Short mmCIF file of C-alpha atoms in Angstrom, two decimals:
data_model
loop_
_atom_site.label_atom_id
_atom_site.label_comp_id
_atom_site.label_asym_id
_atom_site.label_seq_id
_atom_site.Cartn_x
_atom_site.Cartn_y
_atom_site.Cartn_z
CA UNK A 1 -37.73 40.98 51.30
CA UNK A 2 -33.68 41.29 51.80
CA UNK A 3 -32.18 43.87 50.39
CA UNK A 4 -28.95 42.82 47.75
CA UNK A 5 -25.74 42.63 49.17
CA UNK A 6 -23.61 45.65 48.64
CA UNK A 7 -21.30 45.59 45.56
CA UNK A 8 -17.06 45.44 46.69
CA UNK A 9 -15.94 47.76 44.62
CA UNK A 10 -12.60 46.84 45.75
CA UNK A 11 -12.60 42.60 45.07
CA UNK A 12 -14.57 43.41 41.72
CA UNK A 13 -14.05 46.54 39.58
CA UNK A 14 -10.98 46.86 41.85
CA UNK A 15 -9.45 43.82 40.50
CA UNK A 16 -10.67 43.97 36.73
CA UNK A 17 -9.04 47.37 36.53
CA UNK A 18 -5.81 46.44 37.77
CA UNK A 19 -6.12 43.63 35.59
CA UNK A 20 -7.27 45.77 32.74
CA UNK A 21 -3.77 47.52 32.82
CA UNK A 22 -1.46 44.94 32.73
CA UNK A 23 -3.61 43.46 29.77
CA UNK A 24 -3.02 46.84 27.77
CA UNK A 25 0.63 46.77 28.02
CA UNK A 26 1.09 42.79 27.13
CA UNK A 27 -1.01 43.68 23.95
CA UNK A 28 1.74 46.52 23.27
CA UNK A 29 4.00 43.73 23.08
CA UNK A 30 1.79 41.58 20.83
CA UNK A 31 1.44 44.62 18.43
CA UNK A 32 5.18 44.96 18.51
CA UNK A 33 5.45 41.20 17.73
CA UNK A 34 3.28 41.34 14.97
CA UNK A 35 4.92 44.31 13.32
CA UNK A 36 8.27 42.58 14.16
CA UNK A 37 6.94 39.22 12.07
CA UNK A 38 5.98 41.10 9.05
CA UNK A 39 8.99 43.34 8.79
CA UNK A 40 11.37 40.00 9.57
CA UNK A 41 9.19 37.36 7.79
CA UNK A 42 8.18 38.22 4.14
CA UNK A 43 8.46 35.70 2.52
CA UNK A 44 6.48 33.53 4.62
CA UNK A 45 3.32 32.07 2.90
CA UNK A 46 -0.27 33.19 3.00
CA UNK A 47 -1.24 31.26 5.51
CA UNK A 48 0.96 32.24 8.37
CA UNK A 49 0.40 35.86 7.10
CA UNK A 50 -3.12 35.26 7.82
CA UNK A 51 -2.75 33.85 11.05
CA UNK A 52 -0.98 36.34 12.42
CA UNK A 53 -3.60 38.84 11.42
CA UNK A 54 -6.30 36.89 12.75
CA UNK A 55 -4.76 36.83 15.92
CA UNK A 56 -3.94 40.31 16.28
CA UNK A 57 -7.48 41.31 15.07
CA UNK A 58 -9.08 39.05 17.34
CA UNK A 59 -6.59 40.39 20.55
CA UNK A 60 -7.42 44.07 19.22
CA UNK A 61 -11.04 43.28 19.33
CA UNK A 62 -10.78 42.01 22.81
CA UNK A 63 -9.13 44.70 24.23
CA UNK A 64 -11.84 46.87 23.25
CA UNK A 65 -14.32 45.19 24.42
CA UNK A 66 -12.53 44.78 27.94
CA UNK A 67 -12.28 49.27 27.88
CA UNK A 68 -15.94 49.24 26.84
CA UNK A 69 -16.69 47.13 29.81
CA UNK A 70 -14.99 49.67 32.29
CA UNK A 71 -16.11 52.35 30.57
CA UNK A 72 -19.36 50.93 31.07
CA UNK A 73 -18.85 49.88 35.27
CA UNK A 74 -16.31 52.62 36.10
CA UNK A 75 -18.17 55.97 34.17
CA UNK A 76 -21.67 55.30 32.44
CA UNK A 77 -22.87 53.30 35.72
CA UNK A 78 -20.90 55.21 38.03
CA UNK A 79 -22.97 55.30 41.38
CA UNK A 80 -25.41 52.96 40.41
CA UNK A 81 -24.91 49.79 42.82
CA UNK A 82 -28.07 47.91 40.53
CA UNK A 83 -26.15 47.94 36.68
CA UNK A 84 -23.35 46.67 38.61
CA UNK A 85 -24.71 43.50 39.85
CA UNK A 86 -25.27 42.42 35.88
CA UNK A 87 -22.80 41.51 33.76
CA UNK A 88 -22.29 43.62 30.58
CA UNK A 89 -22.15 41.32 27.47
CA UNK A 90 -18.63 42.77 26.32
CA UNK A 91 -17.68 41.10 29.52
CA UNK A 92 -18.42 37.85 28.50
CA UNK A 93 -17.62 37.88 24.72
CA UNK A 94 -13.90 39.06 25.89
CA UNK A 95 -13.76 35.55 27.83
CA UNK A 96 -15.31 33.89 24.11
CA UNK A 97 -12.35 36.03 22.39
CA UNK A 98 -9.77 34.68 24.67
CA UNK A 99 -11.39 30.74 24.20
CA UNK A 100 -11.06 31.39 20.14
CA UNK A 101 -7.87 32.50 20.27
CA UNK A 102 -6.84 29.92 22.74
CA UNK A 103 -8.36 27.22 20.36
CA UNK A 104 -6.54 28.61 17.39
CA UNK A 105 -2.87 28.67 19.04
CA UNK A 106 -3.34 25.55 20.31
CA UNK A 107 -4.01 23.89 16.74
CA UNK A 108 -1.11 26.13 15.34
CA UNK A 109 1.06 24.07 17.92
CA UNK A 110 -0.82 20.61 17.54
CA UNK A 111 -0.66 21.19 13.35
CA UNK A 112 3.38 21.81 14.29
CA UNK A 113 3.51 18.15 16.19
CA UNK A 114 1.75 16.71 13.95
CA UNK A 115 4.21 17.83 11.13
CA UNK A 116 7.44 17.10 12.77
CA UNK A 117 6.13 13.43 14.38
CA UNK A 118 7.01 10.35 12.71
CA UNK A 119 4.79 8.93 10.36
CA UNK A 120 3.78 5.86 12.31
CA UNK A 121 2.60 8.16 15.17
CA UNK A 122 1.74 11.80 13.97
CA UNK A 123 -1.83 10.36 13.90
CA UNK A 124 -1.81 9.00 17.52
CA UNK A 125 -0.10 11.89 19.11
CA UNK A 126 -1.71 14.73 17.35
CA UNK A 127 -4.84 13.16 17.65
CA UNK A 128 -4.68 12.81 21.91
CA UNK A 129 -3.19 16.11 21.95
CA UNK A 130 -6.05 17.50 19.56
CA UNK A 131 -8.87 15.90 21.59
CA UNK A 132 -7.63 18.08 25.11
CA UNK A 133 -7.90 21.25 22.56
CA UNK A 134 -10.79 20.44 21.46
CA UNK A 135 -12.67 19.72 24.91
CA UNK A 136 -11.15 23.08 26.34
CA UNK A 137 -12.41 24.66 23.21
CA UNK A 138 -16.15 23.39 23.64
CA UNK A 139 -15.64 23.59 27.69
CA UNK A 140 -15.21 27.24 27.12
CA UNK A 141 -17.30 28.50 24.64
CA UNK A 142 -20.61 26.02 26.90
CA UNK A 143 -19.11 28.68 29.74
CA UNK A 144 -19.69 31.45 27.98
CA UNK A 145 -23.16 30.90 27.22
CA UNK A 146 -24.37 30.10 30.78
CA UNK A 147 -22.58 33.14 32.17
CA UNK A 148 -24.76 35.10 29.55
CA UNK A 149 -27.38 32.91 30.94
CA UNK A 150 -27.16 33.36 34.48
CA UNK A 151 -25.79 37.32 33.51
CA UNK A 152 -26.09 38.41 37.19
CA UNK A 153 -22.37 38.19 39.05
CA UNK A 154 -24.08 36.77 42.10
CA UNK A 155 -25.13 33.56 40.61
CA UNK A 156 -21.19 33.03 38.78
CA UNK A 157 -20.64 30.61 42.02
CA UNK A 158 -23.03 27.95 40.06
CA UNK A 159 -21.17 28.55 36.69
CA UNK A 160 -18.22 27.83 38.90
CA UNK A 161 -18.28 23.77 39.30
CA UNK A 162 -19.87 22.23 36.45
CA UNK A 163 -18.44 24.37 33.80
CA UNK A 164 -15.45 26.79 34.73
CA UNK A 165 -13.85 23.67 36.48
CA UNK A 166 -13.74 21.63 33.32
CA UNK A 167 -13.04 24.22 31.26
CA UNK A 168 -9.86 25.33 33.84
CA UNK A 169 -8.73 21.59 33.35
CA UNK A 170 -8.96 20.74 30.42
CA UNK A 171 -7.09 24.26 29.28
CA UNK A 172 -4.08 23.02 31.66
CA UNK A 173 -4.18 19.40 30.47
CA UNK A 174 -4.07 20.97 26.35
CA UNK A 175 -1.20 22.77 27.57
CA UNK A 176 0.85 20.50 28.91
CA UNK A 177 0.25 17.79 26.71
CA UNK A 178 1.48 20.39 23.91
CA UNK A 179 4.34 20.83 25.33
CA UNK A 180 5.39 17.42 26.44
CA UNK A 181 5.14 16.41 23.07
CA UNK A 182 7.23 19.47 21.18
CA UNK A 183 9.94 18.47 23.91
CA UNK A 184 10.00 14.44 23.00
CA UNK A 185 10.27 15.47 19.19
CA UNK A 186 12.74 18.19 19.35
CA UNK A 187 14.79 15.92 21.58
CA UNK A 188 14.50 13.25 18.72
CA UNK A 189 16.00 15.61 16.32
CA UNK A 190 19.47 15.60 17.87
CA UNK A 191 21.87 15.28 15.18
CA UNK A 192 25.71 14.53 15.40
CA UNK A 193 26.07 18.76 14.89
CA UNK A 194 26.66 20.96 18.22
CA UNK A 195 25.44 24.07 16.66
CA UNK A 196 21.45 22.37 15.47
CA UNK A 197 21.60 20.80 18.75
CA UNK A 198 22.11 24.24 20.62
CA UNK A 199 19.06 25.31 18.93
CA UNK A 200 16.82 22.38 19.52
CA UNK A 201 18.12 23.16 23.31
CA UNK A 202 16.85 26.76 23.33
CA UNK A 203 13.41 24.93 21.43
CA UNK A 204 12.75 22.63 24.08
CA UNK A 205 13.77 25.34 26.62
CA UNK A 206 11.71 27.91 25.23
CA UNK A 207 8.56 25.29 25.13
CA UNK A 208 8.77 24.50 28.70
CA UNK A 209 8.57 28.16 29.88
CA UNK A 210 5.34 28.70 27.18
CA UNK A 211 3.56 25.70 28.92
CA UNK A 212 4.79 26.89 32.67
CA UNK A 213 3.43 30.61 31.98
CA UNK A 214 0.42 30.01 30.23
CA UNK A 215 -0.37 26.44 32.74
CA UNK A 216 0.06 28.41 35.64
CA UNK A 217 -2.45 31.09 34.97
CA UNK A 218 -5.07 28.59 33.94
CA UNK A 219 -4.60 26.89 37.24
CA UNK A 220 -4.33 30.39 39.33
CA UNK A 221 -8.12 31.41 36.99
CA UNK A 222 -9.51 28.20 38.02
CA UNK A 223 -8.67 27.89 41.61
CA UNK A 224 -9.85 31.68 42.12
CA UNK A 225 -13.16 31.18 40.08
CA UNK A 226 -13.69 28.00 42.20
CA UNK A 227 -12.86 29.58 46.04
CA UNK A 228 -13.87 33.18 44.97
CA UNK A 229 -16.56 33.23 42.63
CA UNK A 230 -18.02 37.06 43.85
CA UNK A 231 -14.98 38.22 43.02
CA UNK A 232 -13.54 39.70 39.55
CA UNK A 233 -9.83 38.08 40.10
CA UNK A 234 -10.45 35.23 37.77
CA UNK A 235 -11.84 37.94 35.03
CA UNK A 236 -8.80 40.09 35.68
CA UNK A 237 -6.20 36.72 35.49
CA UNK A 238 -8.68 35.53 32.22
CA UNK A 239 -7.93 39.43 30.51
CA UNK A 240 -4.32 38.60 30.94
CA UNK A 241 -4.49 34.95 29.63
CA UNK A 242 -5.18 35.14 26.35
CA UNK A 243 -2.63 37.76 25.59
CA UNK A 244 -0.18 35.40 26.75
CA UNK A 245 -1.64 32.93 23.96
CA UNK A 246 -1.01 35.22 21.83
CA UNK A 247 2.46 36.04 22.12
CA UNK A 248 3.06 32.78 22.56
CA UNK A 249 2.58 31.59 18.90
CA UNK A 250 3.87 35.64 18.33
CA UNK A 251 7.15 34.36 20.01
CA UNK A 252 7.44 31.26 18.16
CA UNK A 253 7.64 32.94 14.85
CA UNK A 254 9.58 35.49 15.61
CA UNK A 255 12.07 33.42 17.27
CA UNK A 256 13.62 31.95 14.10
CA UNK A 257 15.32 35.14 13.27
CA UNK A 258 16.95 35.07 16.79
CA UNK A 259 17.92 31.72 16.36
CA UNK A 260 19.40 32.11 13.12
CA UNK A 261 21.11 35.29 14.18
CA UNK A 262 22.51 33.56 17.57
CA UNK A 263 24.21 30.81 15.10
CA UNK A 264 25.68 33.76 13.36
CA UNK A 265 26.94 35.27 15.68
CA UNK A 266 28.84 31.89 17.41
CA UNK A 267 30.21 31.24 13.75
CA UNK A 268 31.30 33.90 13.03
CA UNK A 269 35.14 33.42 13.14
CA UNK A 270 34.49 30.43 11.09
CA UNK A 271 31.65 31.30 8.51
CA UNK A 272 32.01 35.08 7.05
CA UNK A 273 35.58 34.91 5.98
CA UNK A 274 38.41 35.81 3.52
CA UNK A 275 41.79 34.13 4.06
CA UNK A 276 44.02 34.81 1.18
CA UNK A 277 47.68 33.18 1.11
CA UNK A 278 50.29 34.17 -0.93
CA UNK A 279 52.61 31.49 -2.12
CA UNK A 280 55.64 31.29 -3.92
CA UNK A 281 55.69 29.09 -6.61
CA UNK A 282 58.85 27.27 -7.69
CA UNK A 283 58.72 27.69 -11.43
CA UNK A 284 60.95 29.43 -12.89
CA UNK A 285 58.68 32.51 -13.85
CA UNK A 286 57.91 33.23 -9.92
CA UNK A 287 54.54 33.41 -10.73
CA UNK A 288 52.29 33.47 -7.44
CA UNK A 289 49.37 32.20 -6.66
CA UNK A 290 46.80 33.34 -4.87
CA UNK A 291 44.61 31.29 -2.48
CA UNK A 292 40.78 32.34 -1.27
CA UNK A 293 38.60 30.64 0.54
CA UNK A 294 35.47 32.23 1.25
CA UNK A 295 32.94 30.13 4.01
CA UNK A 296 28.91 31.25 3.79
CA UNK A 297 25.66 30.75 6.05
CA UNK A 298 22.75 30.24 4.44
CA UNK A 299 19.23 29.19 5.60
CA UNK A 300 18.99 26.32 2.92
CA UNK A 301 20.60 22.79 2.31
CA UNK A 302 24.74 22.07 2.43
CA UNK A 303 25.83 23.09 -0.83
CA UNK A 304 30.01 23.48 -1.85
CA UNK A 305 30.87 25.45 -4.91
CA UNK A 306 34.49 25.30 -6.44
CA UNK A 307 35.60 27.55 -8.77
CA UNK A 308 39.24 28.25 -10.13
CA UNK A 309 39.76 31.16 -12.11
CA UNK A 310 43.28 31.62 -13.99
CA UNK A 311 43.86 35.74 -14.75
CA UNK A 312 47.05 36.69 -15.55
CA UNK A 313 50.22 35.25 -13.94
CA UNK A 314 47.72 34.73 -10.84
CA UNK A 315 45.49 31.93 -10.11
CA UNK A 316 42.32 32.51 -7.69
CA UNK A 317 40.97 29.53 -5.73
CA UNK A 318 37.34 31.00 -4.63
CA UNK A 319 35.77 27.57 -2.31
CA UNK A 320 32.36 28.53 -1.09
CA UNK A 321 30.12 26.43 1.46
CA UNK A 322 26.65 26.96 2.59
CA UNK A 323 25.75 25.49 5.78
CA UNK A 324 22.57 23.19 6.68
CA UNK A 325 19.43 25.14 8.34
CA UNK A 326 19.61 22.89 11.22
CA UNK A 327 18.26 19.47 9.58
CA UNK A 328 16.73 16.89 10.99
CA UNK A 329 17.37 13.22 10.44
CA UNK A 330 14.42 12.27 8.24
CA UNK A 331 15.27 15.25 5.79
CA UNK A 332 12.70 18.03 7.13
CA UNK A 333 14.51 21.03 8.64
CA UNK A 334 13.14 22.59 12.21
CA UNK A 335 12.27 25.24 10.44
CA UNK A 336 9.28 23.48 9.28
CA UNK A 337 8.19 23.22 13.00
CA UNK A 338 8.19 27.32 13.16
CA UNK A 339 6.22 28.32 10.39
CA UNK A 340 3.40 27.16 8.08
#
């Protein structure tokens, strides 16, 4: 009888731990986003609340289980070369964690498309987009179970090909397809304004990178699983993964305040100011008036409030406009796209 083959410490535990660490500090981040949402967002509704505390719960829960499983490999079973040949179930329910919380970011952003699409095509292109979700959703979860199937890390190289291949795919196709899509319909939105279509740039921008980042780690997990299947690089590349999902829809959130404050900030000669002009009048009294015009942004609809006020032997002009948030040209503002 042949004797197992001798555990690389170095290609396995090696890699998860490495792996393991730059995990830890990406979920910093997502804690910081999170705290950064509810501080910034208040007044969102329930439901966004909700999601972001779902996904931060569900990232929280993962990381512990991915400590647990070191703890478990690099202390409890320290020195014994049989525990390490099995996987430990944390192990594999921190890949399910990372498949949920792939699913649900990936329906945040197909519920977003679906929103912002026209109404003689949401159906069609939210429902393409939703199928690829849907297939990497079941594709994962059906690898999940035969890894706790097969359990031993020897035997991963026949969970590689009929499951972690399709799963790999179909995760890269959702991805893209999501992204294609948020480009065509923020490039639709153009309006004749510089200033929304600066923002619809950064948008479109800002979606490519998401689908490049996250799409390029899928196919990296999938092409290591497939040519190295001993090995624990796909496990340390799948830690990182669905932190990255997380931030993403994080990001997405968050990024309305930057947007709003980048507008600001390039208006701000025009939009938060005072200009008072003296004028001498003519009449015989000399009486002077005075002259104020006082521009405003503001997050809702175009709005231009006149008000003349006669005090003494002055008269006060006061003409206040609030911009548009950034509307689109069926009515709906992008902000609808951000945010539940």
């Amino acid at each position: 009888m042949s004797s197992p083959s001798p555990v690389h410490i170095k290609d396995t535990f090696g890699a998860i731990f490495i792996g393991a660490l730059v995990t830890m500090t990406i979920y910093g981040i997502t804690t910081l986003q999170a705290y950064f949402y509810y501080l910034s967002f208040p007044q969102d509704g329930i439901k966004t609340k909700l999601l972001v505390a779902s996904i931060w719960i569900l990232d929280t829960i993962h990381a512990i289980f991915m400590c647990h499983a070191l703890h478990y490999y690099l202390i409890d079973q320290f020195g014994n070369a049989a525990a390490l040949r099995d996987g430990t179930w944390t192990v594999f329910m921190s890949i399910a964690i990372n498949v949920i919380m792939a699913f649900i970011v990936q329906c945040f952003f197909t519920q977003r498309i679906f929103k912002l699409s026209p109404l003689d095509r949401r159906w069609w292109i939210a429902g393409i987009i939703g199928f690829f979700v849907f297939a990497h959703f079941v594709f994962g979860i059906q690898t999940v179970v035969y890894l706790f199937i097969k359990k031993q890390f020897s035997r991963l190289k026949e969970v590689a090909l009929n499951n972690a291949l399709p799963f790999g795919i179909s995760a890269i196709i959702s991805d893209i397809t999501i992204a294609a899509a948020l480009c065509m319909l923020l490039r639709n939105s153009r309006t004749t304004f510089e200033d929304t279509n600066t923002v619809i740039n950064r948008l479109i921008i800002f979606a490519i990178n998401r689908c490049i980042l996250t799409s390029a780690m899928a196919i990296l997990e999938t092409i290591v699983f497939t040519v190295l299947p001993n090995s624990f690089y796909s496990l340390a590349i799948d830690f990182v993964i669905g932190k990255l999902y997380a931030n993403s829809l994080l990001a997405v959130l968050n990024s309305r305040a930057r947007l709003r404050s980048g507008t600001t900030q390039e208006e701000s000669s025009a939009t938060e100011m005072s200009l008072r002009f003296n004028v001498t009048s003519a009449v015989a009294n000399h009486q002077t008036s005075l002259l104020q015009v006082r521009t405003r942004d503001r997050d809702s609809l175009r709005r231009s409030n006149i008000a003349d006020e006669e005090k003494g032997d002055q008269r006060i002009v006061t003409v206040s406009t609030t911009a548009s948030n950034h509307s689109r040209k069926d009515g709906r503002t992008l902000d609808e796209g951000l945010a539940l």
